[in-house]
């Protein structure tokens, strides 16, 4: 099968490459672009470790061909840092509240939490749990992940208020 | 978990998409959100050499609320169904069902058209569309035709859609009935139903359909008629007669029939509360 030319924006940078249409977005990110934040967990669209943000939606990059993402705007966990390269608010809160143990699910968790908080800046605990239902963690029991996301919401809202 | 190679097409209009289907016959498949098709391709259970992506065709997504009916473009995502306030007002059972499908990430990409057209008995929308008496619009080389959801499903993955046709829209009559419920039993988030029931209930009217309890979604006229008369026991009895569950990893037949009864009763109770 011949390769196709794909062009997309990843973490604010325009990137191009040649890929077979069957290449999954996760493989293109990791292997062609060396963006290894998004992880390959189950590869069956269950676990959410490969979650990235595409055109303002949380998507599982293992269940999307790079051909479909051609032209899209993609953000990975690497793109959620502050401008100076320091940890972004959600990343910092995951550290502060120990929202991870082995860390494998964390990039997907943080990327999904980012979109969740964009859409619902002041979620209840129940809304956080419902909104994070597409991401599995086999270590933490989720308690600290939920805590970290609720704390992120507070911190982001305080930041917004201070800016106003 | 890498699918076999294929050629990718992103046509800009429906005529070009149909031309591709005509040209490549059963070597071609259309892709919407891809969350049923891509897993099947990865498992090498879906065999195709041309993938026709519908995302470039304008006019295939969106929700239009008309006088007596709602029209939903096939490429409308489950997430769009959930977040549309006017739709939640007109046909609230759609939102209730969509919230129980898969998980947030899947709902951002998974489409209502793909869900109904795939013919997978595990999908939730086919049963719901039967309950709502929806109509599907199919476009093919000879133009457009309408097929009732209740006539669409022939067997698992076999539907009234011809290979060269594309399902483009769903039309749903806005229910006069105030009572509604979609109740689903699943083992975990992201799973298909062990049993699910869709119920509409109004003055002297009821409609009852069940999901994943036969090789097609099941709408029962007899169960609907019984419930319309207020006969809950008769409704459950008729619905359990109409289903034909198979043993699988979700449990043996007797268990599934038991769960079907429990879920249908819960849906009826919820619909009755809302109708009151």
Tab-separated table of C-alpha atoms in Angstrom, chain B residues 41-211:
chain	number	residue	atom	x	y	z
B	41	UNK	CA	-10.270	-4.057	11.129
B	42	UNK	CA	-7.595	-4.424	13.806
B	43	UNK	CA	-8.838	-7.906	14.579
B	44	UNK	CA	-8.797	-8.538	10.820
B	45	UNK	CA	-12.453	-9.459	11.005
B	46	UNK	CA	-13.419	-6.639	8.643
B	47	UNK	CA	-11.763	-7.160	5.290
B	48	UNK	CA	-11.654	-4.200	2.942
B	49	UNK	CA	-9.256	-2.518	0.566
B	50	UNK	CA	-10.954	0.865	0.193
B	51	UNK	CA	-11.996	2.996	3.133
B	52	UNK	CA	-14.413	5.804	2.283
B	53	UNK	CA	-14.333	8.446	5.024
B	54	UNK	CA	-17.540	10.484	5.199
B	55	UNK	CA	-16.092	13.340	7.309
B	56	UNK	CA	-15.443	15.583	4.298
B	57	UNK	CA	-19.061	15.585	3.141
B	58	UNK	CA	-20.923	18.624	4.394
B	59	UNK	CA	-24.550	18.393	5.430
B	60	UNK	CA	-24.287	14.925	6.965
B	61	UNK	CA	-24.307	16.099	10.563
B	62	UNK	CA	-26.594	18.299	12.588
B	63	UNK	CA	-29.895	18.193	14.405
B	64	UNK	CA	-32.997	19.925	13.006
B	65	UNK	CA	-36.079	20.162	15.186
B	66	UNK	CA	-39.167	20.557	12.997
B	67	UNK	CA	-42.900	20.841	13.675
B	68	UNK	CA	-43.655	17.222	14.418
B	69	UNK	CA	-40.339	15.536	13.852
B	70	UNK	CA	-36.615	15.730	14.432
B	71	UNK	CA	-34.079	15.101	11.697
B	72	UNK	CA	-30.590	13.969	12.687
B	73	UNK	CA	-27.742	13.758	10.203
B	74	UNK	CA	-25.976	10.395	10.175
B	75	UNK	CA	-22.583	11.897	11.092
B	76	UNK	CA	-23.963	13.542	14.246
B	77	UNK	CA	-21.913	12.259	17.171
B	78	UNK	CA	-23.311	10.757	20.339
B	79	UNK	CA	-21.732	13.679	22.182
B	80	UNK	CA	-23.663	16.137	19.996
B	81	UNK	CA	-26.888	14.303	20.886
B	82	UNK	CA	-26.044	14.677	24.578
B	83	UNK	CA	-25.179	18.371	24.453
B	84	UNK	CA	-28.075	19.612	22.268
B	85	UNK	CA	-30.512	21.321	24.666
B	86	UNK	CA	-33.368	21.590	22.152
B	87	UNK	CA	-33.111	17.878	21.356
B	88	UNK	CA	-33.103	17.004	25.060
B	89	UNK	CA	-36.370	18.940	25.298
B	90	UNK	CA	-38.020	17.406	22.199
B	91	UNK	CA	-36.867	13.759	22.521
B	92	UNK	CA	-35.252	13.351	25.957
B	93	UNK	CA	-34.934	9.565	25.645
B	94	UNK	CA	-32.206	10.081	23.012
B	95	UNK	CA	-29.957	11.876	25.484
B	96	UNK	CA	-30.702	9.310	28.187
B	97	UNK	CA	-29.651	6.487	25.860
B	98	UNK	CA	-26.616	8.261	24.379
B	99	UNK	CA	-25.227	8.874	27.890
B	100	UNK	CA	-25.162	5.115	28.415
B	101	UNK	CA	-23.178	4.347	25.263
B	102	UNK	CA	-19.482	3.516	25.666
B	103	UNK	CA	-17.392	6.266	27.309
B	104	UNK	CA	-16.761	10.002	26.737
B	105	UNK	CA	-13.944	9.562	24.218
B	106	UNK	CA	-15.955	7.107	22.130
B	107	UNK	CA	-19.002	9.390	22.225
B	108	UNK	CA	-17.000	12.311	20.802
B	109	UNK	CA	-16.350	10.332	17.608
B	110	UNK	CA	-19.023	7.634	17.497
B	111	UNK	CA	-21.953	8.676	15.326
B	112	UNK	CA	-25.645	7.939	15.512
B	113	UNK	CA	-25.655	6.941	11.829
B	114	UNK	CA	-22.878	4.416	12.321
B	115	UNK	CA	-24.592	3.071	15.399
B	116	UNK	CA	-27.881	2.401	13.585
B	117	UNK	CA	-26.426	1.347	10.213
B	118	UNK	CA	-23.913	-1.200	11.486
B	119	UNK	CA	-26.587	-3.720	12.407
B	120	UNK	CA	-24.756	-4.835	15.537
B	121	UNK	CA	-27.389	-6.188	17.949
B	122	UNK	CA	-25.298	-4.760	20.809
B	123	UNK	CA	-25.707	-1.165	19.646
B	124	UNK	CA	-28.220	0.859	21.653
B	125	UNK	CA	-29.636	3.202	19.009
B	126	UNK	CA	-31.330	0.555	16.807
B	127	UNK	CA	-33.647	-0.575	19.610
B	128	UNK	CA	-34.317	3.009	20.599
B	129	UNK	CA	-35.107	3.975	16.986
B	130	UNK	CA	-37.597	1.116	16.819
B	131	UNK	CA	-39.220	2.321	20.021
B	132	UNK	CA	-39.442	5.845	18.538
B	133	UNK	CA	-40.648	4.510	15.145
B	134	UNK	CA	-37.853	6.405	13.365
B	135	UNK	CA	-37.250	6.376	9.613
B	136	UNK	CA	-33.830	6.087	7.957
B	137	UNK	CA	-32.898	7.908	4.768
B	138	UNK	CA	-30.699	5.869	2.435
B	139	UNK	CA	-29.011	7.370	-0.600
B	140	UNK	CA	-27.739	5.176	-3.406
B	141	UNK	CA	-27.049	5.198	-7.141
B	142	UNK	CA	-30.782	5.337	-7.874
B	143	UNK	CA	-31.479	8.199	-5.495
B	144	UNK	CA	-32.992	8.394	-2.058
B	145	UNK	CA	-35.381	6.088	-0.221
B	146	UNK	CA	-36.859	5.867	3.252
B	147	UNK	CA	-36.896	2.719	5.360
B	148	UNK	CA	-38.664	2.374	8.700
B	149	UNK	CA	-36.288	1.428	11.537
B	150	UNK	CA	-38.708	-1.385	12.346
B	151	UNK	CA	-38.154	-2.874	8.853
B	152	UNK	CA	-34.409	-2.222	8.660
B	153	UNK	CA	-32.817	-5.021	10.693
B	154	UNK	CA	-32.726	-8.489	9.121
B	155	UNK	CA	-30.109	-10.366	11.181
B	156	UNK	CA	-26.898	-9.503	13.033
B	157	UNK	CA	-24.980	-7.124	10.725
B	158	UNK	CA	-27.527	-7.658	7.929
B	159	UNK	CA	-29.825	-4.750	7.182
B	160	UNK	CA	-32.069	-3.424	4.423
B	161	UNK	CA	-29.223	-1.156	3.279
B	162	UNK	CA	-27.707	-2.182	-0.062
B	163	UNK	CA	-23.891	-2.263	-0.353
B	164	UNK	CA	-23.918	0.825	-2.565
B	165	UNK	CA	-26.179	2.846	-0.300
B	166	UNK	CA	-25.238	5.252	2.487
B	167	UNK	CA	-27.479	5.996	5.448
B	168	UNK	CA	-27.557	9.794	5.562
B	169	UNK	CA	-30.230	10.814	8.066
B	170	UNK	CA	-32.686	9.665	10.705
B	171	UNK	CA	-36.149	11.175	11.110
B	172	UNK	CA	-37.887	10.767	14.446
B	173	UNK	CA	-41.499	11.750	15.098
B	174	UNK	CA	-41.535	13.873	18.272
B	175	UNK	CA	-43.332	11.668	20.797
B	176	UNK	CA	-46.564	13.016	22.253
B	177	UNK	CA	-46.042	10.626	25.168
B	178	UNK	CA	-44.572	12.271	28.288
B	179	UNK	CA	-43.278	9.077	29.825
B	180	UNK	CA	-39.969	7.691	28.622
B	181	UNK	CA	-36.997	5.665	29.807
B	182	UNK	CA	-33.940	3.938	28.418
B	183	UNK	CA	-32.547	1.535	31.000
B	184	UNK	CA	-29.455	-0.563	30.343
B	185	UNK	CA	-27.714	-3.253	32.353
B	186	UNK	CA	-24.027	-3.559	31.511
B	187	UNK	CA	-21.127	-5.209	33.271
B	188	UNK	CA	-18.936	-2.121	33.131
B	189	UNK	CA	-18.508	1.225	31.353
B	190	UNK	CA	-17.944	0.656	27.665
B	191	UNK	CA	-19.688	-2.691	27.556
B	192	UNK	CA	-22.668	-3.571	25.432
B	193	UNK	CA	-25.936	-4.278	27.202
B	194	UNK	CA	-26.619	-7.548	28.969
B	195	UNK	CA	-30.147	-6.244	28.477
B	196	UNK	CA	-31.578	-2.821	27.720
B	197	UNK	CA	-35.126	-1.548	27.323
B	198	UNK	CA	-36.606	1.539	25.655
B	199	UNK	CA	-40.085	2.580	26.762
B	200	UNK	CA	-42.374	5.418	25.673
B	201	UNK	CA	-45.589	5.819	27.619
B	202	UNK	CA	-48.528	8.228	27.234
B	203	UNK	CA	-52.357	8.366	27.401
B	204	UNK	CA	-53.497	5.039	25.923
B	205	UNK	CA	-50.149	4.706	24.130
B	206	UNK	CA	-46.956	2.769	24.712
B	207	UNK	CA	-43.970	1.591	22.710
B	208	UNK	CA	-41.511	-1.009	23.961
B	209	UNK	CA	-38.227	-2.161	22.414
B	210	UNK	CA	-35.302	-4.231	23.701
B	211	UNK	CA	-31.562	-4.218	22.898
